[in-house]
Short mmCIF file of C-alpha atoms in Angstrom, two decimals:
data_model
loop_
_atom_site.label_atom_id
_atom_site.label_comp_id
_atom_site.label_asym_id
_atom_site.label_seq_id
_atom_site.Cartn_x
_atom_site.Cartn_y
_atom_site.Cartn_z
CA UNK Y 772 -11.59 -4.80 11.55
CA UNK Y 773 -10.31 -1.40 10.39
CA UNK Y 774 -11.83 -0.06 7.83
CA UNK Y 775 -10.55 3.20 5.76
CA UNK Y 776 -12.94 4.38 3.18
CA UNK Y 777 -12.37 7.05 0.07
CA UNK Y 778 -15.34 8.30 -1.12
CA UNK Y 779 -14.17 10.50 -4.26
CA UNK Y 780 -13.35 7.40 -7.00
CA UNK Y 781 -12.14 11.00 -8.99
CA UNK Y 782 -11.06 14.27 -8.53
CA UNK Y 783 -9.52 16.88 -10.80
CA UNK Y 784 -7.80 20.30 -11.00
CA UNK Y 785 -6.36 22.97 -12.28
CA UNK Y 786 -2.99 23.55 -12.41
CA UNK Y 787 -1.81 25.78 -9.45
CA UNK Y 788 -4.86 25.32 -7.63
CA UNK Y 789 -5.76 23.80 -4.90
CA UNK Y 790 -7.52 20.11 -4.26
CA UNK Y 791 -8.12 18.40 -1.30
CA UNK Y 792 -8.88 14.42 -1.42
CA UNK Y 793 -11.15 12.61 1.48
CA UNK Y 794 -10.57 10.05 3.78
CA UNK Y 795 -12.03 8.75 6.82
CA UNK Y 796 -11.53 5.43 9.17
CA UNK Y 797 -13.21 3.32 11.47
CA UNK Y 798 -11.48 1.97 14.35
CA UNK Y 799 -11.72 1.46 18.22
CA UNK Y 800 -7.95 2.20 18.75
CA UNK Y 801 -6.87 4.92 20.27
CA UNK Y 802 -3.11 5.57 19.03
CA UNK Y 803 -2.47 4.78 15.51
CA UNK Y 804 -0.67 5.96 12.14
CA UNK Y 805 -2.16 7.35 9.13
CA UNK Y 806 -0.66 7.73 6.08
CA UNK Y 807 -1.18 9.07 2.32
CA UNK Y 808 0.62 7.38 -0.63
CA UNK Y 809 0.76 8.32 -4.37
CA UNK Y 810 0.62 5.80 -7.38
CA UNK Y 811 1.91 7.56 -10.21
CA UNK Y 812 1.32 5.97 -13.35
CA UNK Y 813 4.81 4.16 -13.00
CA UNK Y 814 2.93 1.75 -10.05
CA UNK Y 815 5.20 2.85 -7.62
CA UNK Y 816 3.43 2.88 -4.15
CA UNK Y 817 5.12 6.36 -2.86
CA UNK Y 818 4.72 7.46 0.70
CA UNK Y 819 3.52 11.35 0.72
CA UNK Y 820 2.98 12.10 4.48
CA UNK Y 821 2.05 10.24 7.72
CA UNK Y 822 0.55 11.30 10.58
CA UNK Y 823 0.44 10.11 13.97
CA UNK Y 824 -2.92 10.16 16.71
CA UNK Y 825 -1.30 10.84 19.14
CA UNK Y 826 -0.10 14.31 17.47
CA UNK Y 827 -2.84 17.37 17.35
CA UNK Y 828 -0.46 19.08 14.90
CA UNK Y 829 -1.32 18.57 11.24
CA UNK Y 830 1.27 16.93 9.32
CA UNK Y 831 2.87 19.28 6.38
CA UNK Y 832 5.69 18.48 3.76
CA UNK Y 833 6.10 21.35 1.53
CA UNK Y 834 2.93 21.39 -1.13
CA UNK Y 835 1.13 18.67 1.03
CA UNK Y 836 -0.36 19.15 3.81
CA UNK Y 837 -3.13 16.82 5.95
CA UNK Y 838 -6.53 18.18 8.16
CA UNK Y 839 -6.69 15.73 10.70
CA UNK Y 840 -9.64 15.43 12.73
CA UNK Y 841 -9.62 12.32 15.49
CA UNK Y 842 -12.62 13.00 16.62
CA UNK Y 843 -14.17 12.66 13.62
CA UNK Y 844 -12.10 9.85 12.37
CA UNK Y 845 -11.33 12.48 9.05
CA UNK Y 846 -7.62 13.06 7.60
CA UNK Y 847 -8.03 14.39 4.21
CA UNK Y 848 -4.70 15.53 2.22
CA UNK Y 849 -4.38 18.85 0.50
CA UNK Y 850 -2.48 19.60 -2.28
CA UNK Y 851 -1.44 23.13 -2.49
CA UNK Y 852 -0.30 24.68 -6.07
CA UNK Y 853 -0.68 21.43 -7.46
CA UNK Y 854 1.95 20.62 -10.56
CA UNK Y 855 1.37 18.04 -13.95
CA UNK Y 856 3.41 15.66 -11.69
CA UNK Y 857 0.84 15.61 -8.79
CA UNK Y 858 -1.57 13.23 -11.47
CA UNK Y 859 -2.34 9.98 -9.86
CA UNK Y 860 -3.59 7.53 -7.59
CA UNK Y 861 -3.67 8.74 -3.94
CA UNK Y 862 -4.15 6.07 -1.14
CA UNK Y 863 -5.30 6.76 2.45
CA UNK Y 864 -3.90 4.31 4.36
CA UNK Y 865 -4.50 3.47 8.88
CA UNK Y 866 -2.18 1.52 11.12
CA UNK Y 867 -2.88 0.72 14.43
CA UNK Y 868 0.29 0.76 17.09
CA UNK Y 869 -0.54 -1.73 19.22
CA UNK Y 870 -2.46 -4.61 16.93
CA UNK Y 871 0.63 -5.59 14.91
CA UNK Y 872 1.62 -4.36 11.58
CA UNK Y 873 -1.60 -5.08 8.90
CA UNK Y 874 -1.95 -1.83 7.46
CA UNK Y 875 -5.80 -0.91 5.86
CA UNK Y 876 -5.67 0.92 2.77
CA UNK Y 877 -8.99 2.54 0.90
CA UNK Y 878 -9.84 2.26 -2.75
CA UNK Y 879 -8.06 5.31 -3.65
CA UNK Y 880 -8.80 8.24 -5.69
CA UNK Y 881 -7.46 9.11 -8.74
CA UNK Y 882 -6.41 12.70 -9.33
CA UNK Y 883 -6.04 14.37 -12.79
CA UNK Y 884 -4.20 17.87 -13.24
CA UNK Y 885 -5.53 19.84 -16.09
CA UNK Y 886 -2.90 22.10 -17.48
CA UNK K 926 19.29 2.33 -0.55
CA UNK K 927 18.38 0.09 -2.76
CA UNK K 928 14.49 -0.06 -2.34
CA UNK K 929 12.35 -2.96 -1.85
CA UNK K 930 13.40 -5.16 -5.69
CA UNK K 931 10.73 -7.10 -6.95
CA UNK K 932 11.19 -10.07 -10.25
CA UNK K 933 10.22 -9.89 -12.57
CA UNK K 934 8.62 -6.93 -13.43
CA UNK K 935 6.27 -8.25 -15.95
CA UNK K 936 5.04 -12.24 -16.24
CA UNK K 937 3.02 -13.35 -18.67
CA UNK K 938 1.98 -17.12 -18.20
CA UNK K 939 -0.94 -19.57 -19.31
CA UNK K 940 -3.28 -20.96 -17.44
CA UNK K 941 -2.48 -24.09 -15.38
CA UNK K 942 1.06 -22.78 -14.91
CA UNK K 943 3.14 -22.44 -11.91
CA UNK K 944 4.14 -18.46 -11.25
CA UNK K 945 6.73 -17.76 -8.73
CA UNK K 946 7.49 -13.61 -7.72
CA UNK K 947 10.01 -12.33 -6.05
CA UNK K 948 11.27 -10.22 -3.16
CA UNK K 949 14.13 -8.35 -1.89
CA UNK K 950 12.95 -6.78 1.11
CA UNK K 951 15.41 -3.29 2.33
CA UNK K 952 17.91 -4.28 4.37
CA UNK K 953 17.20 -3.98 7.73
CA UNK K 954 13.64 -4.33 7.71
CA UNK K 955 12.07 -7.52 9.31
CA UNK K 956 8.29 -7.29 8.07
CA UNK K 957 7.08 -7.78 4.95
CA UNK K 958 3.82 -7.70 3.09
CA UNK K 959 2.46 -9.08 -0.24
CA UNK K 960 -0.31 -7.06 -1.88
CA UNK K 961 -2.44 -7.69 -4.72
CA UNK K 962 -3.57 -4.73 -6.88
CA UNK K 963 -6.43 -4.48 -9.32
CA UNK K 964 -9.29 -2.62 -10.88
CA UNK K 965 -12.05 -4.28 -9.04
CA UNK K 966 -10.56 -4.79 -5.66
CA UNK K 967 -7.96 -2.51 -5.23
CA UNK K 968 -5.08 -3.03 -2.99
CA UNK K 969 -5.34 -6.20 -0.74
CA UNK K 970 -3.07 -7.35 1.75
CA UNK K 971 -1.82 -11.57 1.02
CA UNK K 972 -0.37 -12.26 3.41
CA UNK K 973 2.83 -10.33 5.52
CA UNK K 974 5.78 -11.85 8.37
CA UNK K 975 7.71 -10.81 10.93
CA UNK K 976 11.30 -11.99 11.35
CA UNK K 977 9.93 -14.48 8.40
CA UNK K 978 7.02 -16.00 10.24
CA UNK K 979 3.85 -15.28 8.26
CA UNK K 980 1.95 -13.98 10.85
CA UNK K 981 -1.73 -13.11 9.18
CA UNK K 982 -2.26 -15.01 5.68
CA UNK K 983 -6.10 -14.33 5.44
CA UNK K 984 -5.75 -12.60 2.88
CA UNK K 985 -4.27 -15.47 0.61
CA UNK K 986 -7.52 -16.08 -1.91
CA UNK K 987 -6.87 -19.81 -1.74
CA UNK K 988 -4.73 -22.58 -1.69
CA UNK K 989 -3.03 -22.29 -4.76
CA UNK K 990 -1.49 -19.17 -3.41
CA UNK K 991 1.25 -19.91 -1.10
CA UNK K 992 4.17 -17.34 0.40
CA UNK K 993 7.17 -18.15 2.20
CA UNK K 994 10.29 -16.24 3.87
CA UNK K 995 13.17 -18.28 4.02
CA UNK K 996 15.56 -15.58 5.06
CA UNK K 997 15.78 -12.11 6.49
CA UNK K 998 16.55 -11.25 2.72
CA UNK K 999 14.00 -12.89 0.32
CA UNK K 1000 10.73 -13.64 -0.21
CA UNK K 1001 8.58 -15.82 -2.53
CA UNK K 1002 5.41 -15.46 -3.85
CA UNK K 1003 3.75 -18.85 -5.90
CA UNK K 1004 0.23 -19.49 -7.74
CA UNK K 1005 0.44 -22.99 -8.30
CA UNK K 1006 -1.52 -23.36 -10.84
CA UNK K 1007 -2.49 -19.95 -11.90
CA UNK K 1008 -5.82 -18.77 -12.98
CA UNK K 1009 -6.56 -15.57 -15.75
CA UNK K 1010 -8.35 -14.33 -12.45
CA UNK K 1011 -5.27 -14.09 -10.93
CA UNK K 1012 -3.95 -11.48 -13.63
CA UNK K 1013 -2.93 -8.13 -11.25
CA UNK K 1014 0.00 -5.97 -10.05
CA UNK K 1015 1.50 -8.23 -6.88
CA UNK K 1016 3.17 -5.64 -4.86
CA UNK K 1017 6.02 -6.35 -1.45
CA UNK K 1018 6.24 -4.27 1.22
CA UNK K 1019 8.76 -3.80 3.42
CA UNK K 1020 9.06 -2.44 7.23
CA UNK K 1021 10.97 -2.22 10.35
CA UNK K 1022 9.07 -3.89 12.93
CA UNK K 1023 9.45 -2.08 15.97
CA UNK K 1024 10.20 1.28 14.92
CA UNK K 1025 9.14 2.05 11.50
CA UNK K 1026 5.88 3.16 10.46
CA UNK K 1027 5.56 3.11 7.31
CA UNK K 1028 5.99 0.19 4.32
CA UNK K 1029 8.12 0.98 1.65
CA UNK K 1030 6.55 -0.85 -1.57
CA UNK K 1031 8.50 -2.41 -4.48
CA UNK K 1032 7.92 -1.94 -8.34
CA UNK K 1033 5.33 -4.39 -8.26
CA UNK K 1034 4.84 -7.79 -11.05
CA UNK K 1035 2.32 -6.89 -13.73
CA UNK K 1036 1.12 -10.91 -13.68
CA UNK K 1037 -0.84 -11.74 -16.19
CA UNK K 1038 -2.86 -15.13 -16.67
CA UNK K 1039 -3.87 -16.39 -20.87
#
């Protein structure tokens, strides 16, 4: 089975600064999805940015961007200028396209923004 | 759009009890996942369908946990009879099948088990 491991429990910054959060996956697929998604303290599961194998391009939406490395199995997220807002639970998450739709989630890392 | 609705938002039951949660998957969107959320185990999939046929229910602990889809449109989630180990955020998930990639969660139920 998949497996999609986080290996920072915690991670903080300072406001305006720049963090980057870890993630890496084991699987024998070749095309797949990966994905990063934010828990706020609200519980809401919100989707931040997906990427797909298949693309070399990094994935970027405005302050969040992803380094994706296949070869390596690596797609950390960075957060650039982070904001108060940006304080919560981030969740890598892999999806394979061709073995249905189970998606593999790590244990997340929580991120704290010091003002 | 009206998001993936979950009920209720909070449950608080006894032990022995029969818990039922709810889904309202987004219209349009023929998968659907259950999740269980908590400190020790993170986020684990239940149990998800296509078209509502469960299609991988490993994930259900046991058999007092049971899930069924009736329609395109609803979902149901029972402990039957619940445990306080069973205390955790239940999350739904919902997806297009063929073309969408990503789940779009619910609220989540804050269950939890005296």
């Amino acid at each position: 089975a998949q497996t999609v491991t986080q290996s920072q429990p915690e991670m903080s910054v300072q406001e305006a600064e720049t963090v980057t959060l870890s993630c890496t996956y084991d699987t024998s697929e070749s095309d797949y999805y990966l994905f990063w998604y934010k828990q706020p303290p609200s519980r809401q599961m919100i989707l931040v940015i997906r990427q797909e194998a298949y693309k070399q391009q990094n994935a970027t939406e405005n302050r969040f961007s992803v380094n994706f490395q296949k070869a390596a199995k690596s797609f950390s997220l960075k957060i650039s200028d982070s904001q108060l807002g940006d304080a919560a639970m981030y969740f890598c998450a892999y999806r394979g396209a061709n073995t249905g739709n189970q998606f593999y989630f790590g244990t997340g890392t929580s991120l704290t923004v010091i003002p | 759009d009206a998001g993936v609705i979950q009920s209720p938002r909070h449950e608080v039951t006894e032990m022995g009890q029969e818990v039922t949660l709810r889904c309202k998957p987004i219209s349009g969107h023929n998968s659907l996942f259950w999740y269980r959320q908590t400190m020790m185990r993170g986020l684990e999939l239940l149990i998800y369908f296509n078209n509502n046929v469960p299609i991988d229910d490993s994930g259900m602990p046991e058999d007092r946990f049971s899930a069924k889809m009736p329609n395109a449109s609803f979902s149901t989630l029972k402990i039957q009879p619940s445990e306080p180990r069973d205390s955790a955020v239940y999350f739904c998930a919902s997806k297009r099948q063929l073309t969408g990639n990503e789940q779009f969660f619910g609220p989540g139920t804050r269950l939890t088990v005296l």
